CSV table of C-alpha atoms and ligand atoms in Angstrom, one decimal:
chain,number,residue,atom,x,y,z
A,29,UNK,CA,15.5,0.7,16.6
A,30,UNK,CA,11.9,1.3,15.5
A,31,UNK,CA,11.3,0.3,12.1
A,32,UNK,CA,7.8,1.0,10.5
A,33,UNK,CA,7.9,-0.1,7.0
A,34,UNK,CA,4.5,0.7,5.1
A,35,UNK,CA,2.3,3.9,5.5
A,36,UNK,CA,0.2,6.7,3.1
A,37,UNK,CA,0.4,10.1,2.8
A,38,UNK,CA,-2.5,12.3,1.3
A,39,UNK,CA,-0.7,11.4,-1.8
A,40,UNK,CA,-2.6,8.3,-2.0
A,41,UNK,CA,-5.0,7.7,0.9
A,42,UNK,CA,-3.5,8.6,4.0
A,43,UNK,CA,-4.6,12.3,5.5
A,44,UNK,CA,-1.5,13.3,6.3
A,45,UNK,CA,0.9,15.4,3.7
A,46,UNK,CA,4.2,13.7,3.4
A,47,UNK,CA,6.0,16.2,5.8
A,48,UNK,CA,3.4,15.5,8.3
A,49,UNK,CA,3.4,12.0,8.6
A,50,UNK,CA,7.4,12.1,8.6
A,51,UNK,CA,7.0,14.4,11.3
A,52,UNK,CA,4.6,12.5,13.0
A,53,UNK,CA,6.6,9.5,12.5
A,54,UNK,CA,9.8,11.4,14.4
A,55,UNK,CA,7.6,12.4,16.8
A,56,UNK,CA,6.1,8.7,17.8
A,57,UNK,CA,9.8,7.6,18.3
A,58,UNK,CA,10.4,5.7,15.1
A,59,UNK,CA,14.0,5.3,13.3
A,60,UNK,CA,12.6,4.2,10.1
A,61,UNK,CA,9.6,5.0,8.4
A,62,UNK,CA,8.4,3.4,4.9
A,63,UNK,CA,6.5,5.7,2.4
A,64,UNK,CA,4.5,3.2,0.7
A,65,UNK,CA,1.8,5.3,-1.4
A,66,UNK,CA,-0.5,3.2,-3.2
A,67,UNK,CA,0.5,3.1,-7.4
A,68,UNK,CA,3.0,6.2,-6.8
A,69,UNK,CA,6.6,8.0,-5.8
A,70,UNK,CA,4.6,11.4,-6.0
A,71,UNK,CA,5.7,12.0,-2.3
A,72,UNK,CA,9.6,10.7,-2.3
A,73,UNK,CA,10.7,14.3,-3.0
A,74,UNK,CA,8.7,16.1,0.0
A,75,UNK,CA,9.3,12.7,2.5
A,76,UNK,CA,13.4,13.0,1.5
A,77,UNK,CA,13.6,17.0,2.7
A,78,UNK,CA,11.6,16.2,5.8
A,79,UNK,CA,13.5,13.1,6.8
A,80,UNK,CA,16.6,15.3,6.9
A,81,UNK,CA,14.6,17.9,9.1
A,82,UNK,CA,13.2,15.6,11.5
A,83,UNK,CA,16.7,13.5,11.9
A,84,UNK,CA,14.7,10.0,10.9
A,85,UNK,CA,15.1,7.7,8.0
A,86,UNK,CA,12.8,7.6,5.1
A,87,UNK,CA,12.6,4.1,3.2
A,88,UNK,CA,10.7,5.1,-0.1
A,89,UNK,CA,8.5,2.7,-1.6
A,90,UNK,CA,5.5,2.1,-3.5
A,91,UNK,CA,2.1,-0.2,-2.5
A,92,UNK,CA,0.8,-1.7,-5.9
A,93,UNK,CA,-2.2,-2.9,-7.2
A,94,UNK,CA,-2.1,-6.2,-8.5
A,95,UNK,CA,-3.7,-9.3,-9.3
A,96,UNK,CA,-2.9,-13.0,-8.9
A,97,UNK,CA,-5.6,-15.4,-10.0
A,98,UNK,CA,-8.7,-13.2,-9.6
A,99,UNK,CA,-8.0,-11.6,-6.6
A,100,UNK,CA,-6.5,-8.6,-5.3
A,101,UNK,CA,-2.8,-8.4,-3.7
A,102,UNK,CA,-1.2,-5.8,-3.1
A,103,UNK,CA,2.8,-5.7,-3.5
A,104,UNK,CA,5.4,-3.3,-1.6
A,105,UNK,CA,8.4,-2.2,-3.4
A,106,UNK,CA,11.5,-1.1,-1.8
A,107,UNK,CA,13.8,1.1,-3.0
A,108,UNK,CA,13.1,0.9,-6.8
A,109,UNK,CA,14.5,3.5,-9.4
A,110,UNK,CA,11.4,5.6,-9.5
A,111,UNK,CA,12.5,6.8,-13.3
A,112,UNK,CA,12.6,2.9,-14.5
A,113,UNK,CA,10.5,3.3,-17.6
A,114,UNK,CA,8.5,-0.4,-17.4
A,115,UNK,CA,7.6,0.4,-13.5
A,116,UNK,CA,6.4,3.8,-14.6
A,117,UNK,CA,4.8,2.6,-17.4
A,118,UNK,CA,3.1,0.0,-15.1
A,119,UNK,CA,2.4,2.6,-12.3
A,120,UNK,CA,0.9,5.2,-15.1
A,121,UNK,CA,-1.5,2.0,-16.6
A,122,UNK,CA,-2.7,1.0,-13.1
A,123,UNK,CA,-3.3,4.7,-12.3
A,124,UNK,CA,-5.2,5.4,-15.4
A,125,UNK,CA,-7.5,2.4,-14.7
A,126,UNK,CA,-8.4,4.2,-11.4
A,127,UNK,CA,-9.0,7.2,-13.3
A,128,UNK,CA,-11.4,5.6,-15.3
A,129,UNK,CA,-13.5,4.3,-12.4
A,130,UNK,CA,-13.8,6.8,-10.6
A,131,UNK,CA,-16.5,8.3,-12.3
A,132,UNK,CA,-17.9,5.3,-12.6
A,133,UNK,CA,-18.6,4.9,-8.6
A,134,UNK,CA,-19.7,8.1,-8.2
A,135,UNK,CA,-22.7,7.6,-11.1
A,136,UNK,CA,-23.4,4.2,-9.3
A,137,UNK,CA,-23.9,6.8,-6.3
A,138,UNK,CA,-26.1,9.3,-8.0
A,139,UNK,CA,-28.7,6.6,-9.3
A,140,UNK,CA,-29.0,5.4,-5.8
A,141,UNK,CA,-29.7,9.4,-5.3
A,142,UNK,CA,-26.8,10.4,-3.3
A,143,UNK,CA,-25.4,13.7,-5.0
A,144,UNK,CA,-21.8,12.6,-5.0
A,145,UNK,CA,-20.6,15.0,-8.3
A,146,UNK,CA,-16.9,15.4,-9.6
A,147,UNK,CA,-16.2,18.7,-7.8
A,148,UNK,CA,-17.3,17.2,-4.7
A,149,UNK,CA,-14.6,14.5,-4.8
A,150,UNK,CA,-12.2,17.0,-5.8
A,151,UNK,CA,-12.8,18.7,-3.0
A,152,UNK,CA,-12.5,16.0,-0.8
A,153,UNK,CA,-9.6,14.1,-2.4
A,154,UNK,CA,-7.5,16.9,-1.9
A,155,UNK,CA,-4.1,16.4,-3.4
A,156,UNK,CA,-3.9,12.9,-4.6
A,157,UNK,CA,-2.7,11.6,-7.4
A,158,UNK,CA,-3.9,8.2,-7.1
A,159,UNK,CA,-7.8,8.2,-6.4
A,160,UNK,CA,-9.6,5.7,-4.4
A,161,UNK,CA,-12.3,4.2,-3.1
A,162,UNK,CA,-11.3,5.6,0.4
A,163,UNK,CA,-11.7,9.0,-0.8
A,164,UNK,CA,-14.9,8.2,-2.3
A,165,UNK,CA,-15.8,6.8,1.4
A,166,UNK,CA,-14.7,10.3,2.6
A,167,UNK,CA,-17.4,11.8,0.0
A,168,UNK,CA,-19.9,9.6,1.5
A,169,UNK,CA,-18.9,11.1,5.2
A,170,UNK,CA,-18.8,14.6,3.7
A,171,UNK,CA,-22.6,14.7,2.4
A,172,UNK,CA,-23.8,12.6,5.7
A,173,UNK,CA,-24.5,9.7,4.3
A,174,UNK,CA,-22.3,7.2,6.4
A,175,UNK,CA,-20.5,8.4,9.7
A,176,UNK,CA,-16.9,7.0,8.5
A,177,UNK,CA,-14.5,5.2,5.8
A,178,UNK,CA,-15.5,2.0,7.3
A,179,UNK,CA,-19.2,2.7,6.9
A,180,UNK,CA,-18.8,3.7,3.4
A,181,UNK,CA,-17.0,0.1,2.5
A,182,UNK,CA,-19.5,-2.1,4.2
A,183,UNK,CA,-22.4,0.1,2.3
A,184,UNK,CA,-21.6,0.7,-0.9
A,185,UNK,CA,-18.2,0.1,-1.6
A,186,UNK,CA,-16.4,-3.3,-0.6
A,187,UNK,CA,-16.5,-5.5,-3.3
A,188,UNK,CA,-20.3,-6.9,-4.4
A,189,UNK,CA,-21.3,-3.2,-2.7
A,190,UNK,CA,-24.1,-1.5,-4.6
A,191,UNK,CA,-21.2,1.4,-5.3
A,192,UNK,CA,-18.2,-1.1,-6.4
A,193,UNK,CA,-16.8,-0.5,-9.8
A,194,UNK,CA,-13.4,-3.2,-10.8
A,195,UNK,CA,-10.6,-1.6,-12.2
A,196,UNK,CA,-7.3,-2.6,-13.4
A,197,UNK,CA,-4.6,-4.1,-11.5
A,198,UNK,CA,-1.0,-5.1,-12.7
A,199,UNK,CA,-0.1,-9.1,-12.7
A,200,UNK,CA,1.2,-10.2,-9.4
A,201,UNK,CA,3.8,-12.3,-10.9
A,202,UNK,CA,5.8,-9.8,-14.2
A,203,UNK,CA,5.2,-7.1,-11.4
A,204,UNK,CA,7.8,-9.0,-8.6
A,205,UNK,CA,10.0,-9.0,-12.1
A,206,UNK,CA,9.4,-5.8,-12.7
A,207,UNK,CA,10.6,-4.1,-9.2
A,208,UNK,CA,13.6,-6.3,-9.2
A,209,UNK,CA,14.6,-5.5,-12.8
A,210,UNK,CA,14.3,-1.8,-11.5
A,211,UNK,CA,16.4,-2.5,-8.7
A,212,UNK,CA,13.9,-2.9,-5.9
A,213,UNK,CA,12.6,-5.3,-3.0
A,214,UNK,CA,9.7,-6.7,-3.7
A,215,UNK,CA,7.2,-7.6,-0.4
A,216,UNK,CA,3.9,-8.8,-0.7
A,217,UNK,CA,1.8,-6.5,1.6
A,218,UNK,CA,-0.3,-8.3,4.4
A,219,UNK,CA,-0.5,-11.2,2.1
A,220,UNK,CA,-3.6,-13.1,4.1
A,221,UNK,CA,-6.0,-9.7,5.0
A,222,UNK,CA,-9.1,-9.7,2.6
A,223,UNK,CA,-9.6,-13.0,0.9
A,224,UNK,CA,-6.0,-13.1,-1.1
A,225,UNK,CA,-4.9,-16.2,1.5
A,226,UNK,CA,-6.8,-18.4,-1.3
A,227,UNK,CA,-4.3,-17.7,-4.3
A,228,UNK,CA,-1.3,-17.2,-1.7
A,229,UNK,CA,-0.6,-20.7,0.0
A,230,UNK,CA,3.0,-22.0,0.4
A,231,UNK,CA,2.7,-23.6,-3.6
A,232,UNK,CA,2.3,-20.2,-5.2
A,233,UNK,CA,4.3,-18.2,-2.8
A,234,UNK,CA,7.0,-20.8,-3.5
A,235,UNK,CA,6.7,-19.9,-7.4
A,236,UNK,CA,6.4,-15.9,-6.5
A,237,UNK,CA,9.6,-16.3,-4.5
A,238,UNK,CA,11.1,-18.2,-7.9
A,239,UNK,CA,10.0,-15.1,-9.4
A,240,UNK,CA,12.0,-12.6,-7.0
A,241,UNK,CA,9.8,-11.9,-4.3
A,242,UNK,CA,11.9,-10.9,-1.2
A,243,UNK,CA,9.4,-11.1,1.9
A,244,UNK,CA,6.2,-11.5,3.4
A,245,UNK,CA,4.4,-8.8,5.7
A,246,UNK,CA,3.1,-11.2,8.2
A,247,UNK,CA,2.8,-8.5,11.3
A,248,UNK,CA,-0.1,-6.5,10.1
A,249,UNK,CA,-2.8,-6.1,11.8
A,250,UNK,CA,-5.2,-7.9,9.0
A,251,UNK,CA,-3.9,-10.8,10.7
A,252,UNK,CA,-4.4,-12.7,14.0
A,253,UNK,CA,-1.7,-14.5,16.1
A,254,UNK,CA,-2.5,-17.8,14.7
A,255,UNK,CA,-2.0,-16.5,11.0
A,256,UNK,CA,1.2,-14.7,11.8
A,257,UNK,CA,2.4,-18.3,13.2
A,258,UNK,CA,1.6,-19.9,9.6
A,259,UNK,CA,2.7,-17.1,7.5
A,260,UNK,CA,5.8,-16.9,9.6
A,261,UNK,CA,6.9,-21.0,9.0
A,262,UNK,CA,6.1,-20.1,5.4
A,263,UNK,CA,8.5,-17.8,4.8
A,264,UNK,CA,11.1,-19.4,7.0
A,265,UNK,CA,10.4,-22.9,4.6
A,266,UNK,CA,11.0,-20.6,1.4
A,267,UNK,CA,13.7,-18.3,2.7
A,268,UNK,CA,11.5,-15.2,2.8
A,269,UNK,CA,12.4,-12.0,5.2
A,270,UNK,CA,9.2,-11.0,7.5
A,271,UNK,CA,8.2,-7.5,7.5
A,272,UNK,CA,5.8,-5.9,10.1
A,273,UNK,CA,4.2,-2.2,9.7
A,274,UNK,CA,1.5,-0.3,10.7
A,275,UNK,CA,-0.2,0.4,7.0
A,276,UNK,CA,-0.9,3.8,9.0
A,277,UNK,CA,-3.4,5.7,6.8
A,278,UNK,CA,-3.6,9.2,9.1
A,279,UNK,CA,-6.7,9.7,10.3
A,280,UNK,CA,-8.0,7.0,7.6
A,281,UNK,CA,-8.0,4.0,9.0
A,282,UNK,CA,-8.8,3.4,12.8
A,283,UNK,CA,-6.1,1.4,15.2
A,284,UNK,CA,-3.6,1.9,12.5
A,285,UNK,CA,-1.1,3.9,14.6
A,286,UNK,CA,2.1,4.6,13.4
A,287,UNK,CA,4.9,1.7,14.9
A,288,UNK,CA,2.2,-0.7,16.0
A,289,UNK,CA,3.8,-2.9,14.3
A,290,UNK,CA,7.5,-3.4,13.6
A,291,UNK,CA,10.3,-4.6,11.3
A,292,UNK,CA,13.6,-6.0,13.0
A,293,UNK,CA,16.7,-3.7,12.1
A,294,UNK,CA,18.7,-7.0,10.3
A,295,UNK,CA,14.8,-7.2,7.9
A,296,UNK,CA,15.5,-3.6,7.2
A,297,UNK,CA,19.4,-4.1,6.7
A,298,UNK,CA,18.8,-7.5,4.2
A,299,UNK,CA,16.3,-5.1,2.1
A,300,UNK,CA,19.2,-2.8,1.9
A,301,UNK,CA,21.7,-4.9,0.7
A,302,UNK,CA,19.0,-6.9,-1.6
A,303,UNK,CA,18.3,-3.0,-2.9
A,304,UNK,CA,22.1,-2.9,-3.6
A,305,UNK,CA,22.7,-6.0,-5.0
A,306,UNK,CA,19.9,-5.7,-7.7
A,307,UNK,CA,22.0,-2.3,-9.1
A,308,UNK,CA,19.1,0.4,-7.3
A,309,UNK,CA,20.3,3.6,-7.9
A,310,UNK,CA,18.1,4.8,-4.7
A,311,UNK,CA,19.0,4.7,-1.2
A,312,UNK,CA,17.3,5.9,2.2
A,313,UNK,CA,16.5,9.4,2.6
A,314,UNK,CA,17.8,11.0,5.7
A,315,UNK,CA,19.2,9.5,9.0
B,254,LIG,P1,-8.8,1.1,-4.1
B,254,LIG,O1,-7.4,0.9,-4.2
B,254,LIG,O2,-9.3,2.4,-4.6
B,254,LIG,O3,-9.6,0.0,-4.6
B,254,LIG,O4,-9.1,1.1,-2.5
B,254,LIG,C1,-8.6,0.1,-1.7
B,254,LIG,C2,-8.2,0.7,-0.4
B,254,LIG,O5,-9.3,0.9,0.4
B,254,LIG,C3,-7.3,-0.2,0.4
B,254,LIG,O6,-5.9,0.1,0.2
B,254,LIG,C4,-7.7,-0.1,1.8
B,254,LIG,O7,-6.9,0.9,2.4
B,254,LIG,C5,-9.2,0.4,1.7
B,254,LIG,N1,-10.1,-0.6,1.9
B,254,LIG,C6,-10.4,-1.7,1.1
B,254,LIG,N2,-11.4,-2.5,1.5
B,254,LIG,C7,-11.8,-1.9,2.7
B,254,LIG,C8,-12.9,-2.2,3.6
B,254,LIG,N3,-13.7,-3.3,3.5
B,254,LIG,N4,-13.0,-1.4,4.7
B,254,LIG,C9,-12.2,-0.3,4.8
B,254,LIG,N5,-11.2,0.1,4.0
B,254,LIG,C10,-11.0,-0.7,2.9
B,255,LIG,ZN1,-4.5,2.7,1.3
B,256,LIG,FE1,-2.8,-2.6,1.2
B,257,LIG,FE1,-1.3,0.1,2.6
């Protein structure tokens, strides 16, 4: 069993539309395949009609933007009622803050002279509903001014970048209460990649886990074997399951392939049953 529980579709970030990447999860030999689009359940619908063409599982989730003291984390949700009114009215808050910054970064842009304009976003952001700083990055690659996404972050839009505008993110902690109060698993997603290791040691993962929280995504490539070996004892100490995934973007992210990293088949079955036991009305798509 190849399990792969955290990727985009051009819902969010990712370049591939949802039938693609469940297609091109088929195709790379995977059983299982998480849809985890950042702040959104936009793409369930499409991802549940092509797990039952291409005869593989669909896990739907959600990646969301939170916060925990100052910095950035962000939390996958498995299996959560996607018409629970507080997650949607969480979702539709976070998703609104993004809205507003948008425009933001790209006026940041045009005093540093770069004609990065509304419709040119548009054009590049294609179908999302959830707009980022990766498309923004794709702007950047669009009018020539940085050869790639990872370009774009180191020059203008990582955080401190001459481009980077904050925006909202949900708290860390009523967020785990609110995916398990709308039935879902709650898994922080590579909980030590990007300076969040600071406000996540084994004291306030120990209080998040009091909270609800289900697991840890240790394999993920944000982290290196002698991380995975700390983050692994952690969550055996606090009873956490271990998640690995690929976080595969399309052709937005580099080295992210899809099943380059892997959840074991009893993880996947104990976010099932967890699923089950908090009353979710939603199950896997497909299989
Ligand atoms: P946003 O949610 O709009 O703030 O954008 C965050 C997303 O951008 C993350 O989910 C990553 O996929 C990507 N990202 C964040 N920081 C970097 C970075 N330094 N280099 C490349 N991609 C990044
Ligand atoms: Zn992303
Ligand atoms: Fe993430
Ligand atoms: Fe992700």
């Amino acid at each position: 069993m190849q399990i792969d529980l955290h990727t985009h579709s051009a819902v969010s970030d990712g370049t591939d539309t949802p039938t693609d990447l469940v297609r091109a999860a088929a195709a790379a030999g995977l059983d299982v395949v998480g849809l985890t689009d950042h702040d959104t359940t936009a793409g369930w619908a499409e991802a549940a009609t092509a797990a039952a063409s291409y005869g593989i599982v669909v896990a739907p989730g959600i990646e969301i933007s939170t916060r925990h003291q100052g910095a950035g984390v962000h939390l996958l949700a498995y299996l959560p009622d996607p018409t629970d009114a507080a997650l949607l009215a969480a979702l539709d808050r976070i998703v609104a803050g993004r809205d507003e910054r948008t425009p933001a970064m790209l006026a940041r842009l045009r005093e540093l002279g770069i004609p990065a304009t509304e419709e040119a976003l548009a054009e590049v952001a294609g179908r999302t509903v959830v707009t980022g700083r990766p498309h923004v990055a794709d702007l950047l690659v669009r009018l020539g001014v940085v050869p790639d996404r990872d370009a774009a972050f180191a020059g203008y839009l990582a955080e401190g970048g001459p481009a980077f505008v904050d925006r909202y993110a949900a708290d860390l902690t009523a967020t785990v209460g609110l995916v398990v109060a709308a039935g879902g698993v709650p898994v922080i997603a590579h909980p030590w990649g990007r300076g969040s290791r600071r406000v996540l040691d084994p004291t306030g993962l120990a209080g998040l886990r009091d909270a609800g929280l289900a697991g840890l995504e240790v394999d993920h490539l944000d982290h290196g074997p002698a991380e995975r070996a700390e983050l692994r004892g952690i969550a055996e100490d606090l009873g956490l399951l271990v998640t690995g995934s690929s976080d595969h973007h399309g052709a937005g992210k580099v080295g992210h392939d899809l099943g380059c990293e892997t959840t074991a088949p009893e993880v996947w079955e104990a976010i099932q049953d967890r699923a089950r036991r908090n009353g979710s009305p939603v199950t896997a798509f497909g299989g």
